[in-house]
Amino acid sequence: MGSGEIGGRQVVLAKPVTFMNLSGDAVAPLYRKHADGPGDLVVLHDDLDLPVGAVRLKRGGGTGGHNGLRSLKERLGTADFLRIRVGIGRPPAGVDPADYVLTPPAPELRGAFDAAVAAAGEAFADIARLGFDKAMTRWNAKAREDGKQCKAPPESPGGNILLAPGASSGGSISRKEARSQDDTDEV
């Protein structure tokens, strides 16, 4: 864990070591400690329904089959947390979505993924500085203006999820899927 400041707000960074589908197990205790409610939790996650590299902000919603979001909803008792969605596109025909999200991106798409991760970080900083609604208006309008539709990658960025509670408490939790075969209860 680490802490810092963004836009005058204190943030806490943590890297859970649970697998993606157990995200809620790692986040729930941190959420209870640092957040006053779902509006204080910003979850950064990959999204099959967005083109490669697209970044969108969203308040609440369903899980869309995303196991990390499903785990968060189950453990937190709500899906009303704030989201920064990073597009990974749809898998090619015949490729299982579960395999697709666990595979590193193709080399020719790495730049788009790296740019999207950097943009997601900027979006989070905007949330800390401006508040979620203003940041969402800015980022989603920017996405509409750009209007760039990227082709779906042959491979995905690898099923990562970053979690960041923020609004009231200013906390931030960063989570990247553990790649170990030995899944522990450590956070």
Tab-separated table of C-alpha atoms in Angstrom, residues 81-185:
chain	number	residue	atom	x	y	z
A	81	PHE	CA	-19.574	2.397	-7.601
A	82	LEU	CA	-17.990	4.701	-10.169
A	83	ARG	CA	-16.201	3.230	-13.184
A	84	ILE	CA	-13.471	4.057	-15.623
A	85	ARG	CA	-13.933	1.621	-18.500
A	86	VAL	CA	-10.980	0.844	-20.773
A	87	GLY	CA	-11.916	-0.716	-24.108
A	88	ILE	CA	-10.310	-3.949	-25.210
A	89	GLY	CA	-12.690	-4.741	-28.074
A	90	ARG	CA	-14.377	-8.050	-28.809
A	91	PRO	CA	-12.489	-11.299	-29.320
A	92	PRO	CA	-12.125	-12.602	-32.848
A	93	ALA	CA	-14.656	-15.201	-33.981
A	94	GLY	CA	-14.094	-18.539	-32.309
A	95	VAL	CA	-12.029	-17.146	-29.407
A	96	ASP	CA	-13.453	-17.640	-25.916
A	97	PRO	CA	-13.861	-14.241	-24.187
A	98	ALA	CA	-12.340	-15.688	-20.977
A	99	ASP	CA	-9.190	-16.678	-22.889
A	100	TYR	CA	-9.214	-13.382	-24.784
A	101	VAL	CA	-9.079	-11.173	-21.679
A	102	LEU	CA	-6.215	-13.206	-20.182
A	103	THR	CA	-3.949	-12.947	-23.216
A	104	PRO	CA	-1.481	-10.051	-23.638
A	105	PRO	CA	-2.281	-7.645	-26.486
A	106	ALA	CA	-0.731	-8.121	-29.890
A	107	PRO	CA	2.467	-6.063	-30.300
A	108	GLU	CA	0.845	-3.797	-32.899
A	109	LEU	CA	-1.893	-2.893	-30.390
A	110	ARG	CA	0.361	-2.364	-27.370
A	111	GLY	CA	0.586	1.387	-28.019
A	112	ALA	CA	-3.204	1.752	-27.980
A	113	PHE	CA	-3.422	-0.133	-24.685
A	114	ASP	CA	-0.600	1.860	-23.102
A	115	ALA	CA	-2.252	5.116	-24.202
A	116	ALA	CA	-5.592	3.962	-22.758
A	117	VAL	CA	-4.004	3.126	-19.405
A	118	ALA	CA	-2.383	6.575	-19.315
A	119	ALA	CA	-5.719	8.185	-20.251
A	120	ALA	CA	-7.479	6.228	-17.485
A	121	GLY	CA	-4.955	7.646	-15.013
A	122	GLU	CA	-5.698	11.156	-16.296
A	123	ALA	CA	-9.436	10.470	-15.998
A	124	PHE	CA	-8.962	9.434	-12.375
A	125	ALA	CA	-6.981	12.613	-11.675
A	126	ASP	CA	-9.850	14.598	-13.235
A	127	ILE	CA	-12.318	12.801	-10.950
A	128	ALA	CA	-10.215	13.793	-7.927
A	129	ARG	CA	-9.893	17.417	-9.107
A	130	LEU	CA	-13.297	18.086	-10.712
A	131	GLY	CA	-15.664	15.516	-9.217
A	132	PHE	CA	-17.104	12.526	-11.035
A	133	ASP	CA	-19.946	14.212	-12.926
A	134	LYS	CA	-17.735	16.924	-14.477
A	135	ALA	CA	-15.018	14.405	-15.287
A	136	MET	CA	-17.575	12.044	-16.860
A	137	THR	CA	-18.986	14.852	-19.000
A	138	ARG	CA	-15.489	15.816	-20.123
A	139	TRP	CA	-14.225	12.307	-20.913
A	140	ASN	CA	-17.367	10.956	-22.534
A	141	ALA	CA	-17.734	14.109	-24.667
A	142	LYS	CA	-14.080	13.797	-25.672
A	143	ALA	CA	-14.707	10.189	-26.682
A	144	ARG	CA	-17.663	11.229	-28.868
A	145	GLU	CA	-15.581	13.969	-30.496
A	146	ASP	CA	-12.699	11.621	-31.209
A	147	GLY	CA	-15.131	9.151	-32.773
A	148	LYS	CA	-12.286	6.761	-33.380
A	149	GLN	CA	-13.408	3.167	-33.706
A	150	CYS	CA	-10.482	0.799	-33.435
A	151	LYS	CA	-10.639	-2.764	-34.677
A	152	ALA	CA	-10.915	-5.513	-32.098
A	153	PRO	CA	-7.494	-6.861	-31.134
A	154	PRO	CA	-6.531	-10.447	-31.749
A	155	GLU	CA	-5.424	-10.528	-28.101
A	156	SER	CA	-6.437	-8.675	-24.936
A	157	PRO	CA	-4.477	-6.681	-22.344
A	158	GLY	CA	-4.746	-9.463	-19.811
A	159	GLY	CA	-7.741	-9.201	-17.505
A	160	ASN	CA	-6.425	-6.441	-15.247
A	161	ILE	CA	-8.510	-4.385	-12.898
A	162	LEU	CA	-7.550	-1.287	-11.001
A	163	LEU	CA	-9.693	-0.119	-8.145
A	164	ALA	CA	-9.709	3.329	-6.685
A	165	PRO	CA	-12.103	4.606	-4.035
A	166	GLY	CA	-12.057	8.324	-4.074
A	167	ALA	CA	-14.819	10.911	-3.777
A	168	SER	CA	-15.453	11.425	-0.044
A	169	SER	CA	-12.498	9.610	1.409
A	170	GLY	CA	-10.053	10.269	-1.425
A	171	GLY	CA	-8.672	6.738	-1.163
A	172	SER	CA	-7.337	4.835	-4.153
A	173	ILE	CA	-6.863	1.107	-4.484
A	174	SER	CA	-4.870	-0.313	-7.356
A	175	ARG	CA	-5.348	-3.968	-8.241
A	176	LYS	CA	-3.742	-6.007	-10.942
A	177	GLU	CA	-4.578	-9.654	-11.330
A	178	ALA	CA	-2.078	-11.961	-9.701
A	179	ARG	CA	-0.542	-14.344	-12.203
A	180	SER	CA	0.503	-16.916	-9.594
A	181	GLN	CA	-1.017	-20.379	-9.563
A	182	ASP	CA	-1.047	-20.137	-5.748
A	183	ASP	CA	-4.060	-17.959	-4.873
A	184	THR	CA	-3.770	-16.736	-1.294
A	185	ASP	CA	-6.073	-14.740	0.961
